[in-house]
Amino acid sequence: MNEQLNDEGRTVRIIGAGPTGALLAILLQRRRYTVELYESRPDPRAGAAESGRSINLALADRGIHALQMAGVFPDIERLLLPMRGRLIHHLDGGTSLQPYGQRPNELIYSISRQELNKALLDVAARQPGVTVHFEHRFEGAEFDEGTALIRDLRRDRLLSIPMQPLLAADGAGSRVRRRMSLLHLIDADETDLEHGYKELSIPADAAGRHRMAHDALHIWPRGNYMLIALPNEDGSFTATLFLAKRGGMSFDSLTEAATIEEFLARSFPDACALMPNRVAEFQSHPVGFLGTVSASPWAHEGMAALIGDSAHAIVPFHGQGMNCCFEDCMEFDACMSRHTSWEGVFAEFGAIRKPDTDAIAAMALDNYLEMRERVADPKFQLQQSLSLELERRFPQRFIPRYSMVMFHHEIPYRTALERGAIQAELLAELTADPVTTLAQVDFERAEREIRSRLAPLP
Ligand SMILES: Cc1cc2nc3c(=O)[nH]c(=O)nc-3n(C[C@H](O)[C@H](O)[C@H](O)COP(=O)(O)OP(=O)(O)OC[C@H]3O[C@@H](n4cnc5c(N)ncnc54)[C@H](O)[C@@H]3O)c2cc1C
């Protein structure tokens, strides 16, 4: 191992105090850096909830593991609501539960974005040496001079701060990334999905209780669009409708109250009964954009580096964006132990992390089809059951891809993608017509194929 970065006491500047920036500040402070965190929004601990962002998120093993390693999980744990599986709402009103995993700890958790951010900021702000400057917006950077321009929005003053190093945790629409790209210091690409999202609410009942099973992620898969709902602590659910932005059946075309009502009532009859404000919310809530960000490299010399969504925002269909960002922070921290220069830290971080973030970006896109379409398909359901059965029989070699991503932080995303592709082929072969039930699967063949195609996991 190389000598460690020996510039303790130096100041590190972070743009963005979302989940990535806040966790990074905590980790840097533990390494005795002085941290200056610049956040364009007001302090969320003092005011109303931000609008236009998803209200709750799914936290899974990778995120939890990172929070545990960083010593902040005890501050977060009280906010978690466990979800055991997907509860599918069929068009005829019937429901079916697809468990996420098969072990008691194979759960994912719903957590309020706002409360999580507040808890992380509380931990960060109480560390000596961490200063959070709210209402301070990054506006530009002069890389020749090594300075960044920050506007103090309360006093309308422009501040010039040194970079060396500056960590850009300013999210999917990162201005730091756009500036670096504009100056040709990096190549960056933002691919918008043709679908957007809108949030609707399912309030608690009169006694403050959840009006559907609170320990599941609810999905109404409808082919080209879908509705999902995650539970909140106060007995409500936040529902998110994913739909094409333009075209025949789209957010653009659904503008009249009567058409919106007809669409919702036809597509999600049981959910409609629980959403008294559906049409008003549909008309007043913004359409959120979804997309994938890709950048290369993630850094310019030892001066500035992208981290979290600013480097690799992904579509939300695997519920992994923030989990991945927390994993980034831990990888970044590990790189700091191995290098004597920021340039070295940045270079290694990008080299080891990008193959994994590319892999989760691909799997997140793939999961959209799975959630809105395949979950309702009997063949897919058979393959899901078979996956769990094969994992029971051959746990060292076969773990469903979803489980590798959600419950196995020790398995890198890239490995989940590679093994997942082999497993998908195998599942298709083993469930090819005329097989329609688990009892008809040829398990001797399954064992032979698994042993020849899938090496044991370490
Ligand atoms: C609909 C939806 C659902 C999602 N669901 C999940 C889920 O279930 N599970 C999951 O793990 N992930 C989910 N994600 C992804 C998750 O929200 C992101 O991966 C995560 O928030 C990224 O954290 P971040 O800190 O890198 O960026 P952000 O959360 O975007 O934070 C960036 C911060 O930088 C600040 N900022 C921006 N520009 C500037 C500037 N110029 N100057 C100063 N500050 C600035 C912003 O105000 C913000 O506070 C979802 C995303 C969406 C859109």
XYZ file of C-alpha atoms and ligand atoms in Angstrom:
511
model
C 0.000 0.000 0.000
C 1.191 3.507 -0.825
C 1.841 6.169 1.727
C -1.427 7.932 2.624
C -2.426 11.412 1.433
C -0.381 13.500 3.832
C -2.224 16.793 3.655
C -4.324 16.511 6.800
C -5.938 19.780 7.781
C -6.309 20.851 4.192
C -9.635 22.137 3.116
C -11.809 20.075 0.780
C -14.718 21.825 -0.900
C -17.841 19.932 -1.869
C -20.614 21.213 -4.115
C -24.029 19.805 -3.204
C -25.263 18.622 0.195
C -27.534 15.828 -1.040
C -26.941 12.253 0.143
C -23.542 12.027 -1.587
C -22.162 15.389 -0.468
C -23.329 14.944 3.131
C -21.879 11.430 3.507
C -18.648 12.486 1.826
C -18.292 15.419 4.239
C -18.602 13.013 7.184
C -15.968 10.668 5.756
C -13.527 13.479 4.967
C -13.950 14.970 8.421
C -13.119 11.550 9.907
C -9.853 11.833 7.998
C -9.377 15.219 9.662
C -9.967 17.387 6.633
C -11.668 20.724 6.963
C -14.797 20.497 4.813
C -16.654 23.389 3.206
C -19.963 22.199 1.792
C -21.873 24.493 -0.601
C -25.564 23.811 -1.167
C -27.815 25.913 -3.380
C -31.043 25.166 -1.470
C -32.012 26.420 1.975
C -31.325 24.208 4.989
C -33.964 21.411 4.781
C -33.874 21.130 8.574
C -35.383 24.583 8.846
C -38.085 24.638 6.199
C -40.688 22.945 4.110
C -40.152 19.817 2.027
C -38.533 20.299 -1.357
C -40.880 19.756 -4.256
C -40.406 18.001 -7.554
C -38.136 15.237 -6.193
C -39.266 11.764 -5.217
C -40.535 11.874 -1.645
C -39.340 8.468 -0.610
C -36.616 6.131 -1.760
C -35.756 2.458 -1.464
C -32.649 1.854 0.619
C -31.043 -1.565 0.256
C -28.039 -3.533 1.444
C -25.372 -1.540 -0.431
C -26.552 1.761 0.979
C -27.036 0.330 4.457
C -23.600 -1.282 4.419
C -21.972 2.023 3.426
C -23.873 3.896 6.154
C -22.806 1.256 8.668
C -19.152 1.476 7.599
C -19.338 5.255 7.924
C -20.801 4.885 11.432
C -23.998 6.800 10.630
C -26.498 3.957 10.365
C -27.717 4.374 13.986
C -28.817 7.895 13.010
C -30.808 6.537 10.045
C -32.207 3.212 11.234
C -35.284 4.684 12.944
C -36.446 6.098 9.574
C -36.671 2.743 7.770
C -39.890 0.993 6.743
C -39.240 -2.600 5.590
C -40.694 -3.858 2.277
C -40.735 -7.663 1.780
C -41.536 -7.797 -1.892
C -43.440 -6.415 -4.839
C -47.190 -6.487 -4.444
C -48.537 -6.629 -7.970
C -51.944 -5.052 -8.593
C -53.545 -6.677 -11.619
C -56.063 -4.919 -13.813
C -58.905 -7.144 -12.546
C -58.271 -5.955 -8.976
C -56.439 -9.126 -7.885
C -53.030 -8.859 -6.183
C -50.024 -11.150 -5.867
C -46.875 -10.811 -3.774
C -43.483 -11.505 -5.347
C -41.015 -11.750 -2.441
C -37.738 -9.895 -3.088
C -35.614 -12.630 -1.575
C -35.955 -15.769 0.458
C -34.017 -15.024 3.648
C -35.461 -13.019 6.547
C -32.937 -10.218 6.010
C -33.596 -9.932 2.272
C -35.728 -6.819 2.504
C -35.515 -3.337 1.105
C -36.577 -0.250 3.018
C -38.637 2.785 2.220
C -37.140 5.987 3.610
C -38.119 9.630 3.331
C -35.623 11.487 1.135
C -36.057 14.591 3.230
C -35.600 12.863 6.604
C -32.574 10.923 5.375
C -30.950 14.080 4.080
C -31.711 15.922 7.284
C -30.226 13.113 9.404
C -27.026 13.019 7.326
C -26.736 16.802 7.444
C -27.207 16.732 11.217
C -24.334 14.285 11.578
C -22.157 16.255 9.133
C -22.891 19.639 10.689
C -22.082 18.521 14.225
C -18.563 17.393 13.253
C -15.881 19.928 14.070
C -14.354 21.197 10.856
C -17.461 20.804 8.652
C -19.229 23.982 7.561
C -22.373 23.791 5.446
C -23.081 26.928 3.426
C -26.753 26.759 2.450
C -28.097 28.963 -0.328
C -24.666 28.991 -1.945
C -24.772 28.021 -5.604
C -21.853 26.899 -7.766
C -21.963 29.049 -10.908
C -18.697 28.481 -12.703
C -15.045 27.524 -12.536
C -11.789 28.759 -13.995
C -9.652 25.672 -14.290
C -6.579 27.639 -15.443
C -6.680 29.586 -12.236
C -7.965 26.747 -10.061
C -10.924 28.726 -8.742
C -14.669 28.100 -8.528
C -17.361 30.775 -8.427
C -20.043 30.430 -5.793
C -23.003 32.780 -5.422
C -24.156 33.512 -1.890
C -27.850 33.733 -2.724
C -28.836 35.444 0.521
C -26.492 38.384 0.008
C -26.274 38.107 -3.777
C -22.481 38.069 -3.588
C -20.147 36.144 -5.871
C -17.357 34.335 -4.015
C -14.237 32.921 -5.576
C -12.960 29.795 -3.841
C -9.899 27.658 -4.559
C -10.513 24.162 -5.934
C -7.632 21.724 -5.403
C -9.629 19.681 -4.553
C -13.263 20.335 -5.343
C -15.700 17.432 -5.200
C -18.815 17.836 -7.313
C -21.777 16.093 -5.650
C -24.290 18.389 -7.324
C -26.517 15.694 -8.760
C -27.772 14.610 -12.171
C -27.927 18.134 -13.611
C -24.420 18.943 -12.296
C -23.226 22.381 -13.302
C -19.677 21.353 -12.453
C -19.911 18.482 -14.946
C -21.422 20.724 -17.610
C -18.657 23.267 -17.096
C -15.943 20.604 -17.345
C -17.574 19.232 -20.471
C -17.938 22.679 -22.046
C -14.207 23.231 -21.557
C -13.498 19.770 -23.092
C -11.851 18.610 -19.888
C -14.170 15.601 -19.892
C -16.694 13.960 -22.231
C -20.188 13.927 -20.805
C -23.467 12.666 -22.100
C -27.025 12.995 -20.745
C -29.593 10.617 -22.248
C -33.201 11.425 -21.440
C -35.660 8.583 -21.168
C -38.788 9.050 -23.283
C -40.769 8.500 -20.073
C -41.169 10.947 -17.186
C -42.787 10.640 -13.773
C -45.356 12.358 -11.613
C -46.066 11.881 -7.937
C -49.540 11.306 -6.495
C -50.501 10.600 -2.921
C -52.428 7.891 -1.115
C -53.332 9.405 2.259
C -53.580 7.446 5.530
C -57.007 6.327 6.751
C -58.886 8.272 9.423
C -56.931 6.466 12.152
C -53.598 7.343 10.519
C -52.994 3.811 9.247
C -51.800 2.596 5.852
C -54.677 1.704 3.519
C -52.729 -1.056 1.745
C -50.090 -3.549 2.952
C -47.355 -1.298 4.344
C -44.573 -3.860 4.069
C -44.464 -4.041 0.282
C -43.608 -1.956 -2.744
C -46.846 -1.774 -4.712
C -46.756 -1.991 -8.507
C -49.481 -1.575 -11.098
C -47.660 -2.830 -14.238
C -49.502 -1.788 -17.387
C -47.121 -2.503 -20.253
C -46.042 0.867 -21.533
C -46.563 2.631 -18.217
C -46.832 1.826 -14.531
C -47.714 3.147 -11.128
C -45.714 2.289 -8.028
C -46.262 3.205 -4.362
C -43.892 3.180 -1.386
C -45.084 3.504 2.227
C -44.368 6.533 4.409
C -44.071 6.580 8.190
C -47.218 8.707 8.637
C -49.536 6.049 7.170
C -49.568 7.513 3.664
C -48.029 6.158 0.464
C -46.281 8.132 -2.218
C -47.350 6.837 -5.610
C -45.300 7.529 -8.723
C -46.746 7.276 -12.200
C -44.191 6.536 -14.936
C -45.545 7.384 -18.394
C -44.359 8.561 -21.816
C -43.758 12.322 -21.898
C -45.142 12.739 -25.424
C -47.358 10.878 -27.871
C -50.744 9.115 -27.758
C -51.042 8.217 -24.094
C -48.659 10.613 -22.401
C -48.252 13.405 -19.901
C -48.508 15.833 -22.819
C -51.828 14.449 -23.984
C -53.417 14.102 -20.536
C -54.389 17.655 -19.664
C -58.190 17.732 -19.266
C -59.628 16.660 -15.893
C -62.086 14.247 -17.520
C -59.392 12.528 -19.618
C -57.068 12.230 -16.635
C -59.823 10.727 -14.518
C -60.773 8.300 -17.275
C -57.122 7.209 -17.725
C -56.481 6.719 -13.994
C -59.805 4.963 -13.352
C -59.318 2.607 -16.287
C -55.666 1.814 -15.565
C -55.573 1.707 -11.764
C -59.151 1.229 -10.477
C -58.173 -0.001 -6.993
C -55.553 2.740 -6.511
C -57.991 5.416 -7.650
C -60.315 4.556 -4.794
C -57.458 5.486 -2.418
C -56.374 8.724 -4.146
C -59.039 11.359 -3.462
C -56.927 14.202 -4.881
C -55.699 12.353 -7.944
C -56.843 14.716 -10.665
C -55.842 17.932 -8.849
C -52.421 16.439 -8.046
C -51.999 15.203 -11.590
C -52.690 18.678 -12.905
C -50.524 20.556 -10.402
C -47.522 18.276 -9.887
C -44.581 18.681 -12.252
C -43.409 15.964 -14.631
C -40.005 14.787 -13.407
C -37.297 13.936 -15.906
C -35.513 10.607 -15.952
C -32.230 9.926 -17.595
C -28.781 8.415 -17.580
C -25.619 10.467 -17.215
C -22.326 9.187 -18.468
C -19.017 11.010 -18.118
C -15.387 10.175 -18.735
C -13.057 10.812 -17.064
C -14.705 11.892 -13.815
C -11.915 14.267 -12.845
C -9.615 16.982 -14.064
C -6.105 16.453 -12.713
C -6.120 16.729 -8.922
C -8.387 19.751 -9.097
C -11.995 18.620 -9.382
C -13.824 15.299 -9.426
C -17.404 14.214 -10.021
C -19.009 11.808 -7.578
C -22.509 10.384 -7.110
C -25.265 11.326 -9.550
C -23.138 14.106 -11.056
C -20.860 11.376 -12.468
C -23.392 8.677 -13.250
C -27.078 9.417 -12.649
C -29.234 6.434 -13.568
C -32.953 5.806 -14.100
C -34.671 4.855 -10.821
C -36.084 1.452 -11.756
C -33.692 -0.627 -9.688
C -33.980 1.648 -6.663
C -30.190 1.842 -6.636
C -29.177 5.432 -7.497
C -28.584 6.606 -3.964
C -27.361 3.186 -2.829
C -24.769 3.395 -5.578
C -23.821 6.939 -4.484
C -23.229 5.768 -0.920
C -21.064 2.944 -2.261
C -19.161 5.577 -4.286
C -18.385 7.446 -1.074
C -16.919 4.326 0.536
C -14.863 3.503 -2.577
C -13.606 7.074 -2.652
C -12.664 6.831 1.015
C -10.785 3.583 0.341
C -8.899 5.251 -2.552
C -7.820 8.011 -0.161
C -5.998 5.379 1.918
C -4.007 4.223 -1.077
C -2.692 7.434 -2.641
C -0.406 10.318 -1.848
C -2.011 12.798 -4.261
C -5.567 13.855 -5.121
C -4.792 13.140 -8.743
C -4.019 9.564 -7.764
C -7.188 9.266 -5.670
C -9.351 10.643 -8.496
C -7.730 8.444 -11.147
C -8.120 5.238 -9.157
C -11.651 6.100 -8.085
C -12.761 6.586 -11.694
C -10.921 3.484 -12.918
C -12.335 1.076 -10.368
C -15.789 2.543 -10.049
C -16.927 3.314 -13.577
C -17.313 -0.310 -14.753
C -19.662 -0.827 -11.804
C -21.705 2.322 -12.338
C -21.992 1.514 -16.065
C -23.294 -1.920 -15.080
C -25.969 -0.599 -12.707
C -26.995 1.995 -15.299
C -27.671 -0.826 -17.772
C -29.478 -2.968 -15.197
C -31.637 -0.012 -14.091
C -32.826 0.529 -17.667
C -33.495 -3.173 -18.061
C -35.504 -3.215 -14.837
C -37.970 -0.702 -16.258
C -39.191 -3.297 -18.735
C -39.264 -5.850 -15.956
C -41.375 -3.687 -13.662
C -43.879 -2.328 -16.123
C -44.261 -5.411 -18.307
C -42.539 -8.645 -17.354
C -43.715 -8.892 -13.720
C -47.225 -9.625 -14.965
C -46.080 -12.357 -17.393
C -46.569 -15.980 -16.179
C -43.290 -17.091 -17.799
C -41.411 -14.361 -15.942
C -43.108 -15.380 -12.697
C -42.058 -18.996 -13.271
C -38.476 -17.866 -13.912
C -38.543 -15.838 -10.692
C -39.657 -18.870 -8.688
C -37.073 -21.018 -10.450
C -34.332 -18.467 -9.638
C -35.161 -18.680 -5.961
C -35.272 -22.486 -6.131
C -31.883 -22.628 -7.875
C -30.458 -20.317 -5.241
C -31.804 -22.663 -2.524
C -30.162 -25.638 -4.213
C -26.893 -24.031 -5.369
C -26.318 -20.960 -3.164
C -22.607 -20.764 -3.978
C -23.208 -20.513 -7.713
C -26.666 -19.156 -8.439
C -28.057 -15.968 -6.877
C -30.897 -14.166 -8.707
C -29.609 -10.971 -10.335
C -32.049 -8.822 -8.406
C -30.724 -10.330 -5.151
C -27.083 -9.814 -6.175
C -27.822 -6.127 -6.713
C -30.090 -5.549 -3.732
C -28.789 -7.876 -1.003
C -25.114 -8.595 -1.748
C -22.888 -5.564 -1.402
C -19.871 -7.889 -1.625
C -20.780 -8.690 -5.264
C -19.796 -5.777 -7.537
C -22.475 -4.479 -9.910
C -20.381 -5.564 -12.919
C -20.338 -9.167 -11.659
C -24.107 -9.067 -11.113
C -24.546 -7.913 -14.708
C -22.217 -10.578 -16.155
C -23.564 -13.492 -14.117
C -27.122 -12.201 -14.536
C -26.805 -12.512 -18.329
C -25.640 -16.121 -18.092
C -28.398 -16.920 -15.595
C -31.072 -15.318 -17.784
C -30.084 -17.589 -20.687
C -30.169 -20.600 -18.445
C -33.589 -19.698 -17.028
C -34.973 -19.233 -20.530
C -33.639 -22.646 -21.560
C -34.971 -24.413 -18.470
C -38.445 -22.871 -18.794
C -38.764 -23.141 -22.579
C -42.137 -24.460 -23.784
C -43.780 -26.765 -22.841
C -42.532 -26.115 -19.253
C -45.111 -24.125 -17.280
C -44.529 -25.201 -13.659
C -41.533 -25.687 -11.362
C -42.329 -29.411 -11.124
C -41.661 -29.759 -14.873
C -38.164 -28.244 -14.686
C -35.293 -30.641 -15.327
C -33.175 -29.994 -12.217
C -30.465 -32.501 -13.176
C -29.860 -30.541 -16.338
C -29.998 -27.311 -14.318
C -27.257 -28.581 -12.010
C -25.047 -29.687 -14.892
C -25.419 -26.356 -16.667
C -24.893 -24.290 -13.524
C -21.702 -26.172 -12.675
C -20.324 -25.706 -16.165
C -21.364 -22.068 -16.757
C -21.186 -20.372 -13.346
C -18.025 -20.456 -11.231
C -18.558 -20.498 -7.457
C -18.866 -17.037 -5.960
C -15.943 -16.073 -3.721
C -38.095 9.438 -9.179
C -36.816 8.979 -8.545
C -36.847 7.912 -7.677
C -35.667 7.459 -7.095
N -35.728 6.371 -6.283
C -34.593 5.882 -5.740
C -34.640 4.748 -4.875
O -35.712 4.201 -4.604
N -33.470 4.295 -4.356
C -32.271 4.867 -4.633
O -31.239 4.393 -4.141
N -32.194 5.949 -5.447
C -33.318 6.465 -6.001
N -33.261 7.553 -6.794
C -31.940 8.149 -7.101
C -31.477 9.093 -6.007
O -32.446 10.092 -5.810
C -30.153 9.722 -6.422
O -29.263 8.722 -6.864
C -29.505 10.465 -5.264
O -30.368 11.461 -4.772
C -28.202 11.110 -5.730
O -27.616 11.789 -4.675
P -26.613 12.981 -4.971
O -26.304 13.564 -3.627
O -25.489 12.513 -5.799
O -27.444 14.004 -5.849
P -28.759 14.822 -5.424
O -29.607 14.049 -4.509
O -29.338 15.319 -6.679
O -28.160 16.051 -4.593
C -27.432 17.078 -5.224
C -27.425 18.280 -4.311
O -26.668 19.301 -4.955
C -27.373 20.532 -4.877
N -26.973 21.334 -6.029
C -27.313 21.144 -7.313
N -26.755 22.097 -8.100
C -26.024 22.885 -7.264
C -25.201 24.024 -7.487
N -25.020 24.553 -8.702
N -24.592 24.577 -6.405
C -24.762 24.055 -5.158
N -25.535 22.972 -4.902
C -26.162 22.393 -5.953
C -28.842 20.119 -4.921
O -29.656 21.120 -4.361
C -28.825 18.831 -4.089
O -29.005 19.080 -2.714
C -34.419 8.067 -7.383
C -34.388 9.169 -8.256
C -35.572 9.611 -8.824
C -35.505 10.771 -9.767
